[in-house]
mmCIF file of C-alpha atoms in Angstrom:
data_model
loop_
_atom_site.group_PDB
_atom_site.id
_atom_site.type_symbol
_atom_site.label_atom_id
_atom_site.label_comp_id
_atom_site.label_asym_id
_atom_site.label_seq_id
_atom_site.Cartn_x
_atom_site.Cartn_y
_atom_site.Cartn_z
ATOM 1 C CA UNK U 1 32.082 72.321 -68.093
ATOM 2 C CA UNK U 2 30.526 71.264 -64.494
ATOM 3 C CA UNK U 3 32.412 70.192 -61.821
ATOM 4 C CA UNK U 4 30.859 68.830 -58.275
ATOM 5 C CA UNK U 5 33.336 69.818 -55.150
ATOM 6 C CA UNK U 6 32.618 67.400 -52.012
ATOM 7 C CA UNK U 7 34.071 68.349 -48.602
ATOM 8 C CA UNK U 8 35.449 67.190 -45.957
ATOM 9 C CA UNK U 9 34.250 63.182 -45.976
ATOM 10 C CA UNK U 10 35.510 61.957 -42.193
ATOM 11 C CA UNK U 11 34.302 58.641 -42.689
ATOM 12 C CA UNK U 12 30.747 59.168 -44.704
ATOM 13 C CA UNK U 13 29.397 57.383 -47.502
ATOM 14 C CA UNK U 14 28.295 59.892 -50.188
ATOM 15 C CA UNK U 15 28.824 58.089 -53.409
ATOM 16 C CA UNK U 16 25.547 56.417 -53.125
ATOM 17 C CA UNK U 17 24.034 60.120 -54.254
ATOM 18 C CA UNK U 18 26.745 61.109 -56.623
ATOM 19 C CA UNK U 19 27.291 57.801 -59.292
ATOM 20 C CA UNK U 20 24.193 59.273 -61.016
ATOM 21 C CA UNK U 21 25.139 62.600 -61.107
ATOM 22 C CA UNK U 22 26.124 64.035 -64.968
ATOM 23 C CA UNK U 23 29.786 66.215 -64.735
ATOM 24 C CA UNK U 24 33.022 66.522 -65.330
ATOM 25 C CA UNK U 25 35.175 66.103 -62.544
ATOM 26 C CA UNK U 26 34.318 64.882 -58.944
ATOM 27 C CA UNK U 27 36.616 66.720 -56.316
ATOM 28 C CA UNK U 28 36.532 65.344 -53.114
ATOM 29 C CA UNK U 29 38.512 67.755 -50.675
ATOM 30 C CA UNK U 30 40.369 65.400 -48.485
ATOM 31 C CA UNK U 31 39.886 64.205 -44.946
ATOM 32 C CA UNK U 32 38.729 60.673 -45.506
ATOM 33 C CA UNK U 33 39.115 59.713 -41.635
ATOM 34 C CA UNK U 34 38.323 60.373 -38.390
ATOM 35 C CA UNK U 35 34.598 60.455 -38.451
ATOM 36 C CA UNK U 36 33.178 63.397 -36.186
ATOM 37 C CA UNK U 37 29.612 61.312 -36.203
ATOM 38 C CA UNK U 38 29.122 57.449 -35.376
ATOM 39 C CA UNK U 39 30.832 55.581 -37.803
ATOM 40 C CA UNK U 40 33.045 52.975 -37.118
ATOM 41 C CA UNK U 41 36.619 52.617 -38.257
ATOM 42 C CA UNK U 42 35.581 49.604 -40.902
ATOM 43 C CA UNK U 43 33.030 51.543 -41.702
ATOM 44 C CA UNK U 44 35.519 54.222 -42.512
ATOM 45 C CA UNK U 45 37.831 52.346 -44.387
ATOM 46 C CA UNK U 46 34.999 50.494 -46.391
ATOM 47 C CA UNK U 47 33.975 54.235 -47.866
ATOM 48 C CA UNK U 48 37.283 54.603 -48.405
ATOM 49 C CA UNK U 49 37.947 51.900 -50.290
ATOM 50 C CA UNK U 50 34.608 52.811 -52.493
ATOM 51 C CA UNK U 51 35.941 56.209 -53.291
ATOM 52 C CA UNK U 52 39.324 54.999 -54.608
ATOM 53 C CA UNK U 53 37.399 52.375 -56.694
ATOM 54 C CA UNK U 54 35.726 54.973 -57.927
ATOM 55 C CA UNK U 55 38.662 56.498 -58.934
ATOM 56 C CA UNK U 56 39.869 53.629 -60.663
ATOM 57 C CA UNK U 57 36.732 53.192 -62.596
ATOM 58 C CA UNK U 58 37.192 56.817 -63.817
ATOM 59 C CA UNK U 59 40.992 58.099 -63.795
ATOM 60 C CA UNK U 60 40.707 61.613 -64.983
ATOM 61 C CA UNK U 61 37.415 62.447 -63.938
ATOM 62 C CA UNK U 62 37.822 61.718 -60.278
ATOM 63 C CA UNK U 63 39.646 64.139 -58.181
ATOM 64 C CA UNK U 64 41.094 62.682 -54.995
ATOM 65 C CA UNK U 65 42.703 65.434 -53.213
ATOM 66 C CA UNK U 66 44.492 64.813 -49.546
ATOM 67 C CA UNK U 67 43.689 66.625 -45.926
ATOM 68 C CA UNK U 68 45.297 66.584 -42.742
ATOM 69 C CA UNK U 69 43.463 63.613 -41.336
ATOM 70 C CA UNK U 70 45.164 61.712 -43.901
ATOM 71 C CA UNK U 71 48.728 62.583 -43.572
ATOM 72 C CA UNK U 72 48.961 61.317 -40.107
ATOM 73 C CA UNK U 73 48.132 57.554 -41.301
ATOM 74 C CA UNK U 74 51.062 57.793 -43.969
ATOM 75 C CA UNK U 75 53.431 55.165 -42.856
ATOM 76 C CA UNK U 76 56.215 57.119 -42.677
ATOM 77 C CA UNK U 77 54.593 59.819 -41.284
ATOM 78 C CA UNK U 78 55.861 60.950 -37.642
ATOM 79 C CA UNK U 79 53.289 64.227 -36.685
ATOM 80 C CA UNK U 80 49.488 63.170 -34.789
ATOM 81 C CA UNK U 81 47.197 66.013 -35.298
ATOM 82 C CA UNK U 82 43.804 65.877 -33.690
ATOM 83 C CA UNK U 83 41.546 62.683 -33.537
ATOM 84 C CA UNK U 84 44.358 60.679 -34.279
ATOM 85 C CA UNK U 85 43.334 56.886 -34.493
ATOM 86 C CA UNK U 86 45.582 54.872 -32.162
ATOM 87 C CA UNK U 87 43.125 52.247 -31.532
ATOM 88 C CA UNK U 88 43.241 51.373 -35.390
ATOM 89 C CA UNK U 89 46.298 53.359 -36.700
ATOM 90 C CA UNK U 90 47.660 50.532 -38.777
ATOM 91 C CA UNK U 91 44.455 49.822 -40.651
ATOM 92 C CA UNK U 92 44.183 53.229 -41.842
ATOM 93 C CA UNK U 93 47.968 53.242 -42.459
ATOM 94 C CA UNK U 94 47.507 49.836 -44.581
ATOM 95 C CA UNK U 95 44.090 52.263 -46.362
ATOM 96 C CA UNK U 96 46.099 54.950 -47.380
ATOM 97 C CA UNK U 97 49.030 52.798 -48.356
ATOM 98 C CA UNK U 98 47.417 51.478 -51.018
ATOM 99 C CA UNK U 99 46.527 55.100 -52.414
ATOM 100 C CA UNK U 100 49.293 56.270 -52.015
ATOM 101 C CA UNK U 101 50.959 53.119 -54.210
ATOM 102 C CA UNK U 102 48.469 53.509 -56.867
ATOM 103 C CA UNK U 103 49.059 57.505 -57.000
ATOM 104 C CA UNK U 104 45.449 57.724 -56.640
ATOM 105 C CA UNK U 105 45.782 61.385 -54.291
ATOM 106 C CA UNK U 106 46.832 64.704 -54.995
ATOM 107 C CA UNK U 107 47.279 68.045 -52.947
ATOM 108 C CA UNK U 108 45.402 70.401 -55.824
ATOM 109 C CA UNK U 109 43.397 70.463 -58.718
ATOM 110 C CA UNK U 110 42.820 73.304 -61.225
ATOM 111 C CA UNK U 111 40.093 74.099 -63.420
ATOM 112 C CA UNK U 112 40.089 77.851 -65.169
ATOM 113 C CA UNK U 113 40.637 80.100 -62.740
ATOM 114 C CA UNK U 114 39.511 77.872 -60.060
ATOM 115 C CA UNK U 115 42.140 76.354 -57.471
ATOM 116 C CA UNK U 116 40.946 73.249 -55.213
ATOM 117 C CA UNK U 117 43.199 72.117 -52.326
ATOM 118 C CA UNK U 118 42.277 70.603 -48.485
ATOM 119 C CA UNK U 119 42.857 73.811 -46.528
ATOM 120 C CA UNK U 120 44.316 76.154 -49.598
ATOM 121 C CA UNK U 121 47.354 77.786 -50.539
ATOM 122 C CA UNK U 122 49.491 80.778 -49.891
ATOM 123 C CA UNK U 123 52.717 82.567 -51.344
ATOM 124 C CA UNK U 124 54.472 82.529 -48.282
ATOM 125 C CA UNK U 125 53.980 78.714 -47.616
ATOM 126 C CA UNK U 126 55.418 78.223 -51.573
ATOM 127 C CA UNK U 127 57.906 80.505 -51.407
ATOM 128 C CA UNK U 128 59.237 78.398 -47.947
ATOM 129 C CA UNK U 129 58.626 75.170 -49.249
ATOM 130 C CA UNK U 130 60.825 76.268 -52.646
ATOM 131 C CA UNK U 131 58.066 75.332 -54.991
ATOM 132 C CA UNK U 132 57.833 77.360 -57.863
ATOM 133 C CA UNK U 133 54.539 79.311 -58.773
ATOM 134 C CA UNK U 134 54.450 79.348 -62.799
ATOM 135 C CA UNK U 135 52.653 77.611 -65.579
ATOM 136 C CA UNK U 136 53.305 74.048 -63.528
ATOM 137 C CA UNK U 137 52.291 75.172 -60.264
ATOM 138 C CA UNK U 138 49.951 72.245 -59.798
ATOM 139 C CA UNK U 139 52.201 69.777 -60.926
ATOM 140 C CA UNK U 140 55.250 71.147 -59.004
ATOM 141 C CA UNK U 141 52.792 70.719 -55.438
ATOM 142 C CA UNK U 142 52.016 67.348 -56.156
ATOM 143 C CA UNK U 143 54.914 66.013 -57.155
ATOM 144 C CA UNK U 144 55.715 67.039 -53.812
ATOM 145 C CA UNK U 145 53.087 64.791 -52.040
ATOM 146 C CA UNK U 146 54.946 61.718 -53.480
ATOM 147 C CA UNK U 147 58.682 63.137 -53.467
ATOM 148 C CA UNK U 148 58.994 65.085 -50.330
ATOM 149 C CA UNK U 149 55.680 64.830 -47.989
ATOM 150 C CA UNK U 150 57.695 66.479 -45.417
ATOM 151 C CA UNK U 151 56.609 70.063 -46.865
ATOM 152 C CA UNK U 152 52.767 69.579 -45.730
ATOM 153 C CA UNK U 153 53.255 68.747 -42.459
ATOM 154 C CA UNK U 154 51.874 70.931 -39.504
ATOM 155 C CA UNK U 155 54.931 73.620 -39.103
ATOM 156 C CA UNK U 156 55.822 75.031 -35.188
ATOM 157 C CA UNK U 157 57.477 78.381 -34.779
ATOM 158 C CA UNK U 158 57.729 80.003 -31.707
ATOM 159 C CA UNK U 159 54.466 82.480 -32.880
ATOM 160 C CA UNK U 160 52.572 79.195 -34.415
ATOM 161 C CA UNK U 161 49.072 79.140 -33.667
ATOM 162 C CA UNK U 162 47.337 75.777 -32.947
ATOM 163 C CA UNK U 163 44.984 75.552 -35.134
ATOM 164 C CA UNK U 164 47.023 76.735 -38.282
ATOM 165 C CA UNK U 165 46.101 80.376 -38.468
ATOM 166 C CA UNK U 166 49.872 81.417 -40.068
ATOM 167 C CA UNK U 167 50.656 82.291 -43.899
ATOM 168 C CA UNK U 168 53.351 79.379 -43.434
ATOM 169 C CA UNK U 169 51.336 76.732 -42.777
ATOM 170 C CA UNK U 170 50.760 73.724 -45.528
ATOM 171 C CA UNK U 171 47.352 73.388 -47.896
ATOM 172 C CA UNK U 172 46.138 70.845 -45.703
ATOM 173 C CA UNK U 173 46.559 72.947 -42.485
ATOM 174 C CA UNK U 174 45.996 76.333 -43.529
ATOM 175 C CA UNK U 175 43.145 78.546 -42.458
ATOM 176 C CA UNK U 176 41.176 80.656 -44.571
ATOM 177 C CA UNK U 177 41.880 84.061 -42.668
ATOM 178 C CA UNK U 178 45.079 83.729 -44.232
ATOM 179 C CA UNK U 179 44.652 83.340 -47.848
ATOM 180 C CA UNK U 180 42.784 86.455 -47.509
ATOM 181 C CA UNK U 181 45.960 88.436 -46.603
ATOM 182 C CA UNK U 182 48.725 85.924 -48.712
ATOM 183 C CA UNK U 183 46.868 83.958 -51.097
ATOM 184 C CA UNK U 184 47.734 83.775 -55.114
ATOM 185 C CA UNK U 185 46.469 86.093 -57.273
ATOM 186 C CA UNK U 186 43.845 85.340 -60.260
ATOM 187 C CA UNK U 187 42.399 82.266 -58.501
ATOM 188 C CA UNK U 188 39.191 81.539 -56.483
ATOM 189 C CA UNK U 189 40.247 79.026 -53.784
ATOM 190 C CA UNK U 190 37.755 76.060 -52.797
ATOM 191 C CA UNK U 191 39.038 74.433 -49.569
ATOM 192 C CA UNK U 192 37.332 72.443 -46.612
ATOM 193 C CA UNK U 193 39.058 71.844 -43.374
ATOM 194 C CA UNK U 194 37.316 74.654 -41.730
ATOM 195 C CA UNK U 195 33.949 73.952 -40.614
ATOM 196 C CA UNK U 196 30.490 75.855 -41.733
ATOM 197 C CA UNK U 197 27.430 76.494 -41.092
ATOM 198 C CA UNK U 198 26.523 76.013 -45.395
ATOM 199 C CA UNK U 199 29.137 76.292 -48.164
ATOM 200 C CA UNK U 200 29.574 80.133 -48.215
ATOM 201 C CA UNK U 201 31.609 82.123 -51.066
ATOM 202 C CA UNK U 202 33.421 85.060 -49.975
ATOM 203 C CA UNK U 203 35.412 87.112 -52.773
ATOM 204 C CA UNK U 204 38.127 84.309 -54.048
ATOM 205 C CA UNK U 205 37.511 81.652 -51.688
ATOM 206 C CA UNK U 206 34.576 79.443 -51.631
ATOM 207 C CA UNK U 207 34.436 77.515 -48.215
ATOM 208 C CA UNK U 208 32.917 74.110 -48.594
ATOM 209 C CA UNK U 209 33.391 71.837 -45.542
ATOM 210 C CA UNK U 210 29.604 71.928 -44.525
ATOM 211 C CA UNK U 211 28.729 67.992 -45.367
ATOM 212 C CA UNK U 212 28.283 67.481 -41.506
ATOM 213 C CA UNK U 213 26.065 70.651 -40.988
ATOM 214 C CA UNK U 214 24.145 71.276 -43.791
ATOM 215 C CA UNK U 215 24.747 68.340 -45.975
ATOM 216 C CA UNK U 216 25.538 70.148 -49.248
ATOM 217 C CA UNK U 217 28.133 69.575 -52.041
ATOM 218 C CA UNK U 218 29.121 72.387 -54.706
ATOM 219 C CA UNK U 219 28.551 72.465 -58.110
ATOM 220 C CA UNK U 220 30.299 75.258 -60.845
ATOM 221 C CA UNK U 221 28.753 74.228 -64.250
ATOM 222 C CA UNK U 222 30.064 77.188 -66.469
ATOM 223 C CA UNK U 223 31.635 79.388 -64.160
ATOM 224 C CA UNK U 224 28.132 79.736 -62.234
ATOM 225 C CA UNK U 225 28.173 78.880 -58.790
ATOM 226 C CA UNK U 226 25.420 76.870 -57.421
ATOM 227 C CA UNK U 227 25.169 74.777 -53.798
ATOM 228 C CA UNK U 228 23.215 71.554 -54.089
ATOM 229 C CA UNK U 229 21.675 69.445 -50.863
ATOM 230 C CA UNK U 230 22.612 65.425 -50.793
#
């Protein structure tokens, strides 16, 4: 079994260097939009487009999962987290649409004893958020995504940090400081959202959002870890 784990896209086009690549699943991490670097909002939504075409083209073997800087282009979404599009909102909007019509996007994919989400996952947020951790876990999250989106958006409390740092917060806003003190039991987490220097792997959480630094993708072929360069 090999599996390739891509993080945190904003608006790059990587597919050119994976299509050739022999696996099992492709994971993408989330965070499709708001491109840190130079790219232009067509330019964006054209990778985009090519990633859910690749989805299409292979159903089970492409993972879509679904960060923070896509919830705020749902169309029915009402929260605007940081680098929020308001030039272009409604293109984006009309982008994920379309996924989100096709069910082409999850919130978590698990292989074995590994557990991929955007930011990752904690007892306290599922306990809050009255999804039940047992044999359907995955399923139960996202089935959420499509049937009540409301449970991923950013939370505020009156000790909420800005940038996430609470057991509470969703798996596309939660930071990894926290899973280390509240996350589940018997899995290693991969997540993005939180920016590296290199994908680093610390205990049960593998931290991959590094495409912007050092270029790099993971790859787990038989329970080996391994970090590959684009």
């Amino acid at each position: 079994m090999k599996l390739i784990a891509i993080g945190d896209i904003h608006g790059r086009n990587c597919l050119q260097n994976l299509r050739d690549v022999d696996c099992d699943f492709f994971i993408f991490i989330g965070d499709y939009f708001d491109a840190y670097e130079d790219i232009s909002t067509d330019e964006e939504i054209i990778n985009f487009l090519r990633i859910l075409k690749f989805k299409r083209e292979f159903p089970e073997k492409v993972i879509l999962l679904f960060g923070n800087h896509d919830f705020h282009y749902l169309k029915n979404s009402t929260q605007m987290y940081s680098r929020y599009n308001f030039n272009n909102y409604s293109l984006l909007e009309d982008s994920m649409e379309i996924a989100m019509k096709e069910n082409l996007l999850q919130i978590c994919f698990k292989n074995e004893h590994f557990l991929f989400s955007h930011a990752g996952i904690t007892k306290t947020w599922l306990e809050n958020s009255g999804i039940v951790n047992d044999e359907n876990l995955v399923k139960n999250i996202n089935s959420a995504l499509y049937e009540n989106p409301q449970v991923f958006e950013f939370i505020n409390k009156t000790d909420t940090k800005p940038n996430g740092k609470n057991t509470y917060q969703s798996p596309i806003w939660l930071r990894p400081e926290c899973l280390k003190e509240d996350g589940l039991e018997n899995y290693i987490q991969v997540i993005g959202h939180t920016k590296q220097k290199a994908i680093s792997h610390q205990n049960n959480l593998i931290l991959i959002d590094a495409l912007g630094s050092s270029n790099e993708y993971l790859c787990i072929e038989n329970n080996e870890i391994s970090v590959v360069k684009f």
